[in-house]
Amino acid sequence: MRLRANPNRMQLLRLRRRLVLAKRGHKLLKDKQEELMRRFLGLVHHVRDLRAGVESELALAHRAFVSARFEMDGSAMDSALAFSRRLVEVRADREQVMNLKIPKFRIEFPEQAELGYGYLETTADLDRALGMYAAVLPKLVRLAEMEKAVQLIAAELEKTRRRVNALEYILVPSLEETIRFIADRLSELERANATRLMKVKEIVRGH
């Protein structure tokens, strides 16, 4: 689609400069799109593998917990869980990735706390379940971090794709078409002016 522009040399120069910038911007955005896609695919594979591992560990922990629930008295289970407390620190930061701020989390257990309950009324399955839940927690936080990164990169990738398409299929072709139109129009004007000058010269010679 041709842009609305006056067919003069100043406008032609301005549009040519704009075309150069548009093509340069298109190349930069295309490079960014390819890098985002590379990072996105790499993250998706890691997330898939990490999620499978986390789900497997959670399933084992849940199985042990259910087994403990069946073997223990309900009040004993509630009492044991009420006293089983362990401090957890989560430190949040951000990582700059392709002008995106990706959240980064680090989980720490500041102290190696005891389980907090007696062993007479509890089972080994409960100890094992709580230990497995504690062990999988850092991986669970890591999974949440990576899935958020995938979400942010996917949104940026879609935004970049739209911009690349807008430049490639709308702006650049419109600029090129307008430049051709103005160049052709100026050539016609130059030919018309040359023809008029030749006629004027012939009239002057005739006199």
PDB file of C-alpha atoms in Angstrom:
ATOM      1  CA  MET A   1       0.000   0.000   0.000  1.00  0.00           C
ATOM      2  CA  ARG A   2       1.481   3.314  -1.076  1.00  0.00           C
ATOM      3  CA  LEU A   3       1.955   5.963   1.599  1.00  0.00           C
ATOM      4  CA  ARG A   4       0.526   9.440   1.251  1.00  0.00           C
ATOM      5  CA  ALA A   5       3.452  11.699   0.361  1.00  0.00           C
ATOM      6  CA  ASN A   6       4.127  14.688  -1.846  1.00  0.00           C
ATOM      7  CA  PRO A   7       6.182  13.681  -4.907  1.00  0.00           C
ATOM      8  CA  ASN A   8       9.249  15.882  -4.390  1.00  0.00           C
ATOM      9  CA  ARG A   9      12.956  15.264  -3.921  1.00  0.00           C
ATOM     10  CA  MET A  10      12.972  16.149  -0.235  1.00  0.00           C
ATOM     11  CA  GLN A  11      10.257  13.616   0.448  1.00  0.00           C
ATOM     12  CA  LEU A  12      12.089  11.048  -1.678  1.00  0.00           C
ATOM     13  CA  LEU A  13      15.302  11.466   0.362  1.00  0.00           C
ATOM     14  CA  ARG A  14      13.351  11.279   3.609  1.00  0.00           C
ATOM     15  CA  LEU A  15      11.601   8.074   2.563  1.00  0.00           C
ATOM     16  CA  ARG A  16      14.862   6.481   1.433  1.00  0.00           C
ATOM     17  CA  ARG A  17      16.436   7.195   4.822  1.00  0.00           C
ATOM     18  CA  ARG A  18      13.351   5.783   6.499  1.00  0.00           C
ATOM     19  CA  LEU A  19      13.580   2.653   4.359  1.00  0.00           C
ATOM     20  CA  VAL A  20      17.211   2.132   5.374  1.00  0.00           C
ATOM     21  CA  LEU A  21      16.250   2.433   9.052  1.00  0.00           C
ATOM     22  CA  ALA A  22      13.276   0.099   8.596  1.00  0.00           C
ATOM     23  CA  LYS A  23      15.453  -2.583   6.983  1.00  0.00           C
ATOM     24  CA  ARG A  24      18.073  -2.211   9.697  1.00  0.00           C
ATOM     25  CA  GLY A  25      15.379  -2.467  12.386  1.00  0.00           C
ATOM     26  CA  HIS A  26      13.928  -5.512  10.650  1.00  0.00           C
ATOM     27  CA  LYS A  27      17.304  -7.251  10.703  1.00  0.00           C
ATOM     28  CA  LEU A  28      17.844  -6.473  14.391  1.00  0.00           C
ATOM     29  CA  LEU A  29      14.368  -7.684  15.301  1.00  0.00           C
ATOM     30  CA  LYS A  30      14.846 -10.817  13.185  1.00  0.00           C
ATOM     31  CA  ASP A  31      18.089 -11.573  15.032  1.00  0.00           C
ATOM     32  CA  LYS A  32      16.320 -10.960  18.352  1.00  0.00           C
ATOM     33  CA  GLN A  33      13.471 -13.262  17.302  1.00  0.00           C
ATOM     34  CA  GLU A  34      15.899 -16.064  16.445  1.00  0.00           C
ATOM     35  CA  GLU A  35      17.766 -15.677  19.750  1.00  0.00           C
ATOM     36  CA  LEU A  36      14.511 -15.630  21.712  1.00  0.00           C
ATOM     37  CA  MET A  37      13.354 -18.753  19.894  1.00  0.00           C
ATOM     38  CA  ARG A  38      16.655 -20.502  20.679  1.00  0.00           C
ATOM     39  CA  ARG A  39      16.359 -19.646  24.365  1.00  0.00           C
ATOM     40  CA  PHE A  40      12.657 -20.524  24.411  1.00  0.00           C
ATOM     41  CA  LEU A  41      13.172 -23.998  22.940  1.00  0.00           C
ATOM     42  CA  GLY A  42      16.084 -24.682  25.288  1.00  0.00           C
ATOM     43  CA  LEU A  43      14.017 -23.649  28.307  1.00  0.00           C
ATOM     44  CA  VAL A  44      11.009 -25.694  27.184  1.00  0.00           C
ATOM     45  CA  HIS A  45      13.155 -28.853  27.069  1.00  0.00           C
ATOM     46  CA  HIS A  46      14.606 -28.133  30.534  1.00  0.00           C
ATOM     47  CA  VAL A  47      11.169 -27.378  31.974  1.00  0.00           C
ATOM     48  CA  ARG A  48       9.763 -30.588  30.552  1.00  0.00           C
ATOM     49  CA  ASP A  49      12.542 -32.694  32.077  1.00  0.00           C
ATOM     50  CA  LEU A  50      12.469 -30.842  35.407  1.00  0.00           C
ATOM     51  CA  ARG A  51       8.674 -31.076  35.659  1.00  0.00           C
ATOM     52  CA  ALA A  52       8.788 -34.817  35.024  1.00  0.00           C
ATOM     53  CA  GLY A  53      11.379 -35.231  37.783  1.00  0.00           C
ATOM     54  CA  VAL A  54       9.486 -33.018  40.250  1.00  0.00           C
ATOM     55  CA  GLU A  55       6.187 -34.794  39.604  1.00  0.00           C
ATOM     56  CA  SER A  56       7.883 -38.148  40.106  1.00  0.00           C
ATOM     57  CA  GLU A  57       9.447 -37.081  43.417  1.00  0.00           C
ATOM     58  CA  LEU A  58       6.197 -35.506  44.618  1.00  0.00           C
ATOM     59  CA  ALA A  59       4.333 -38.697  43.773  1.00  0.00           C
ATOM     60  CA  LEU A  60       6.775 -40.757  45.853  1.00  0.00           C
ATOM     61  CA  ALA A  61       6.554 -38.307  48.750  1.00  0.00           C
ATOM     62  CA  HIS A  62       2.768 -38.276  48.559  1.00  0.00           C
ATOM     63  CA  ARG A  63       2.689 -42.070  48.497  1.00  0.00           C
ATOM     64  CA  ALA A  64       4.798 -42.201  51.656  1.00  0.00           C
ATOM     65  CA  PHE A  65       2.608 -39.565  53.292  1.00  0.00           C
ATOM     66  CA  VAL A  66      -0.596 -41.453  52.453  1.00  0.00           C
ATOM     67  CA  SER A  67       0.949 -44.623  53.833  1.00  0.00           C
ATOM     68  CA  ALA A  68       1.800 -42.798  57.072  1.00  0.00           C
ATOM     69  CA  ARG A  69      -1.737 -41.396  57.228  1.00  0.00           C
ATOM     70  CA  PHE A  70      -3.207 -44.914  57.024  1.00  0.00           C
ATOM     71  CA  GLU A  71      -0.852 -46.290  59.678  1.00  0.00           C
ATOM     72  CA  MET A  72      -1.095 -43.429  62.164  1.00  0.00           C
ATOM     73  CA  ASP A  73      -3.938 -42.182  64.330  1.00  0.00           C
ATOM     74  CA  GLY A  74      -5.444 -38.965  62.982  1.00  0.00           C
ATOM     75  CA  SER A  75      -4.773 -36.914  66.118  1.00  0.00           C
ATOM     76  CA  ALA A  76      -1.184 -38.209  66.260  1.00  0.00           C
ATOM     77  CA  MET A  77      -0.648 -37.196  62.633  1.00  0.00           C
ATOM     78  CA  ASP A  78      -2.081 -33.719  63.227  1.00  0.00           C
ATOM     79  CA  SER A  79       0.044 -33.284  66.345  1.00  0.00           C
ATOM     80  CA  ALA A  80       3.209 -34.419  64.556  1.00  0.00           C
ATOM     81  CA  LEU A  81       2.614 -32.050  61.633  1.00  0.00           C
ATOM     82  CA  ALA A  82       1.854 -29.178  64.003  1.00  0.00           C
ATOM     83  CA  PHE A  83       5.296 -29.544  65.606  1.00  0.00           C
ATOM     84  CA  SER A  84       7.187 -30.234  62.392  1.00  0.00           C
ATOM     85  CA  ARG A  85       8.415 -26.767  61.433  1.00  0.00           C
ATOM     86  CA  ARG A  86      11.500 -25.752  59.515  1.00  0.00           C
ATOM     87  CA  LEU A  87      12.586 -22.266  58.469  1.00  0.00           C
ATOM     88  CA  VAL A  88      12.963 -21.656  54.752  1.00  0.00           C
ATOM     89  CA  GLU A  89      14.413 -18.524  53.152  1.00  0.00           C
ATOM     90  CA  VAL A  90      13.612 -17.611  49.557  1.00  0.00           C
ATOM     91  CA  ARG A  91      15.780 -14.908  47.982  1.00  0.00           C
ATOM     92  CA  ALA A  92      14.429 -13.230  44.854  1.00  0.00           C
ATOM     93  CA  ASP A  93      16.456 -11.523  42.166  1.00  0.00           C
ATOM     94  CA  ARG A  94      16.128 -10.677  38.484  1.00  0.00           C
ATOM     95  CA  GLU A  95      18.221 -11.607  35.479  1.00  0.00           C
ATOM     96  CA  GLN A  96      18.344  -9.446  32.362  1.00  0.00           C
ATOM     97  CA  VAL A  97      17.688 -11.565  29.265  1.00  0.00           C
ATOM     98  CA  MET A  98      17.125  -9.793  25.933  1.00  0.00           C
ATOM     99  CA  ASN A  99      15.688  -6.687  27.700  1.00  0.00           C
ATOM    100  CA  LEU A 100      13.443  -8.982  29.771  1.00  0.00           C
ATOM    101  CA  LYS A 101      13.662  -9.149  33.555  1.00  0.00           C
ATOM    102  CA  ILE A 102      13.495 -12.850  34.372  1.00  0.00           C
ATOM    103  CA  PRO A 103      12.840 -13.673  38.058  1.00  0.00           C
ATOM    104  CA  LYS A 104      15.481 -15.755  39.815  1.00  0.00           C
ATOM    105  CA  PHE A 105      14.868 -17.472  43.146  1.00  0.00           C
ATOM    106  CA  ARG A 106      17.257 -19.081  45.584  1.00  0.00           C
ATOM    107  CA  ILE A 107      15.932 -21.197  48.426  1.00  0.00           C
ATOM    108  CA  GLU A 108      17.927 -21.830  51.571  1.00  0.00           C
ATOM    109  CA  PHE A 109      17.421 -23.767  54.766  1.00  0.00           C
ATOM    110  CA  PRO A 110      19.252 -21.639  57.348  1.00  0.00           C
ATOM    111  CA  GLU A 111      19.303 -24.383  59.939  1.00  0.00           C
ATOM    112  CA  GLN A 112      19.138 -28.153  60.038  1.00  0.00           C
ATOM    113  CA  ALA A 113      16.088 -28.320  62.304  1.00  0.00           C
ATOM    114  CA  GLU A 114      14.815 -31.433  63.975  1.00  0.00           C
ATOM    115  CA  LEU A 115      11.503 -32.828  62.838  1.00  0.00           C
ATOM    116  CA  GLY A 116       9.977 -31.553  66.065  1.00  0.00           C
ATOM    117  CA  TYR A 117       7.905 -34.550  67.045  1.00  0.00           C
ATOM    118  CA  GLY A 118       8.471 -37.735  68.946  1.00  0.00           C
ATOM    119  CA  TYR A 119       9.040 -41.037  67.241  1.00  0.00           C
ATOM    120  CA  LEU A 120       6.790 -43.202  69.423  1.00  0.00           C
ATOM    121  CA  GLU A 121       3.513 -42.325  67.738  1.00  0.00           C
ATOM    122  CA  THR A 122       4.883 -41.661  64.214  1.00  0.00           C
ATOM    123  CA  THR A 123       6.076 -43.935  61.450  1.00  0.00           C
ATOM    124  CA  ALA A 124       9.128 -44.065  59.240  1.00  0.00           C
ATOM    125  CA  ASP A 125       6.899 -43.267  56.275  1.00  0.00           C
ATOM    126  CA  LEU A 126       6.096 -39.846  57.767  1.00  0.00           C
ATOM    127  CA  ASP A 127       9.796 -39.106  58.300  1.00  0.00           C
ATOM    128  CA  ARG A 128      10.542 -40.179  54.757  1.00  0.00           C
ATOM    129  CA  ALA A 129       7.624 -38.177  53.293  1.00  0.00           C
ATOM    130  CA  LEU A 130       8.609 -34.955  55.066  1.00  0.00           C
ATOM    131  CA  GLY A 131      12.244 -35.425  54.058  1.00  0.00           C
ATOM    132  CA  MET A 132      11.256 -35.965  50.436  1.00  0.00           C
ATOM    133  CA  TYR A 133       8.980 -32.903  50.462  1.00  0.00           C
ATOM    134  CA  ALA A 134      11.863 -30.806  51.815  1.00  0.00           C
ATOM    135  CA  ALA A 135      14.246 -32.220  49.197  1.00  0.00           C
ATOM    136  CA  VAL A 136      11.909 -31.477  46.272  1.00  0.00           C
ATOM    137  CA  LEU A 137      11.084 -27.938  47.416  1.00  0.00           C
ATOM    138  CA  PRO A 138      14.147 -26.267  45.774  1.00  0.00           C
ATOM    139  CA  LYS A 139      13.371 -28.056  42.516  1.00  0.00           C
ATOM    140  CA  LEU A 140       9.743 -26.940  42.748  1.00  0.00           C
ATOM    141  CA  VAL A 141      10.840 -23.316  43.170  1.00  0.00           C
ATOM    142  CA  ARG A 142      13.272 -23.729  40.277  1.00  0.00           C
ATOM    143  CA  LEU A 143      10.456 -25.128  38.137  1.00  0.00           C
ATOM    144  CA  ALA A 144       8.240 -22.133  38.941  1.00  0.00           C
ATOM    145  CA  GLU A 145      11.109 -19.795  38.033  1.00  0.00           C
ATOM    146  CA  MET A 146      11.735 -21.509  34.700  1.00  0.00           C
ATOM    147  CA  GLU A 147       8.054 -21.698  33.777  1.00  0.00           C
ATOM    148  CA  LYS A 148       7.721 -17.960  34.441  1.00  0.00           C
ATOM    149  CA  ALA A 149      10.756 -17.386  32.213  1.00  0.00           C
ATOM    150  CA  VAL A 150       9.121 -19.459  29.463  1.00  0.00           C
ATOM    151  CA  GLN A 151       5.933 -17.399  29.813  1.00  0.00           C
ATOM    152  CA  LEU A 152       7.793 -14.063  29.601  1.00  0.00           C
ATOM    153  CA  ILE A 153       9.969 -15.139  26.664  1.00  0.00           C
ATOM    154  CA  ALA A 154       6.929 -16.509  24.808  1.00  0.00           C
ATOM    155  CA  ALA A 155       5.112 -13.175  25.211  1.00  0.00           C
ATOM    156  CA  GLU A 156       8.177 -11.232  24.044  1.00  0.00           C
ATOM    157  CA  LEU A 157       8.646 -13.641  21.148  1.00  0.00           C
ATOM    158  CA  GLU A 158       5.073 -13.078  19.994  1.00  0.00           C
ATOM    159  CA  LYS A 159       5.467  -9.299  20.290  1.00  0.00           C
ATOM    160  CA  THR A 160       8.728  -9.421  18.310  1.00  0.00           C
ATOM    161  CA  ARG A 161       7.163 -11.661  15.664  1.00  0.00           C
ATOM    162  CA  ARG A 162       4.353  -9.142  15.129  1.00  0.00           C
ATOM    163  CA  ARG A 163       6.851  -6.316  14.755  1.00  0.00           C
ATOM    164  CA  VAL A 164       8.971  -8.300  12.303  1.00  0.00           C
ATOM    165  CA  ASN A 165       5.898  -9.117  10.210  1.00  0.00           C
ATOM    166  CA  ALA A 166       4.707  -5.503  10.312  1.00  0.00           C
ATOM    167  CA  LEU A 167       8.060  -4.309   8.992  1.00  0.00           C
ATOM    168  CA  GLU A 168       8.517  -7.122   6.480  1.00  0.00           C
ATOM    169  CA  TYR A 169       5.029  -7.240   4.994  1.00  0.00           C
ATOM    170  CA  ILE A 170       3.625  -3.745   5.564  1.00  0.00           C
ATOM    171  CA  LEU A 171       6.080  -0.912   6.203  1.00  0.00           C
ATOM    172  CA  VAL A 172       9.017  -1.916   3.976  1.00  0.00           C
ATOM    173  CA  PRO A 173       6.846  -2.795   0.928  1.00  0.00           C
ATOM    174  CA  SER A 174       4.838   0.426   1.413  1.00  0.00           C
ATOM    175  CA  LEU A 175       8.010   2.510   1.567  1.00  0.00           C
ATOM    176  CA  GLU A 176       9.452   0.798  -1.509  1.00  0.00           C
ATOM    177  CA  GLU A 177       6.236   1.295  -3.459  1.00  0.00           C
ATOM    178  CA  THR A 178       6.028   4.963  -2.450  1.00  0.00           C
ATOM    179  CA  ILE A 179       9.691   5.538  -3.356  1.00  0.00           C
ATOM    180  CA  ARG A 180       9.132   3.978  -6.787  1.00  0.00           C
ATOM    181  CA  PHE A 181       6.037   6.110  -7.318  1.00  0.00           C
ATOM    182  CA  ILE A 182       7.810   9.358  -6.381  1.00  0.00           C
ATOM    183  CA  ALA A 183      10.901   8.463  -8.433  1.00  0.00           C
ATOM    184  CA  ASP A 184       8.721   7.702 -11.478  1.00  0.00           C
ATOM    185  CA  ARG A 185       6.743  10.889 -10.921  1.00  0.00           C
ATOM    186  CA  LEU A 186       9.912  12.986 -10.708  1.00  0.00           C
ATOM    187  CA  SER A 187      11.269  11.341 -13.863  1.00  0.00           C
ATOM    188  CA  GLU A 188       8.049  12.211 -15.694  1.00  0.00           C
ATOM    189  CA  LEU A 189       8.304  15.813 -14.495  1.00  0.00           C
ATOM    190  CA  GLU A 190      11.927  15.999 -15.625  1.00  0.00           C
ATOM    191  CA  ARG A 191      11.035  14.656 -19.053  1.00  0.00           C
ATOM    192  CA  ALA A 192       8.136  17.112 -19.307  1.00  0.00           C
ATOM    193  CA  ASN A 193      10.415  19.998 -18.296  1.00  0.00           C
ATOM    194  CA  ALA A 194      13.049  18.899 -20.809  1.00  0.00           C
ATOM    195  CA  THR A 195      10.418  18.771 -23.546  1.00  0.00           C
ATOM    196  CA  ARG A 196       9.194  22.268 -22.673  1.00  0.00           C
ATOM    197  CA  LEU A 197      12.737  23.635 -22.690  1.00  0.00           C
ATOM    198  CA  MET A 198      13.375  22.133 -26.115  1.00  0.00           C
ATOM    199  CA  LYS A 199      10.189  23.723 -27.455  1.00  0.00           C
ATOM    200  CA  VAL A 200      11.148  27.082 -25.943  1.00  0.00           C
ATOM    201  CA  LYS A 201      14.584  26.854 -27.586  1.00  0.00           C
ATOM    202  CA  GLU A 202      12.978  26.050 -30.942  1.00  0.00           C
ATOM    203  CA  ILE A 203      10.650  29.046 -30.601  1.00  0.00           C
ATOM    204  CA  VAL A 204      13.574  31.322 -29.703  1.00  0.00           C
ATOM    205  CA  ARG A 205      15.603  30.095 -32.684  1.00  0.00           C
ATOM    206  CA  GLY A 206      12.620  30.636 -34.960  1.00  0.00           C
ATOM    207  CA  HIS A 207      12.531  34.285 -33.973  1.00  0.00           C
TER     208      HIS A 207
END
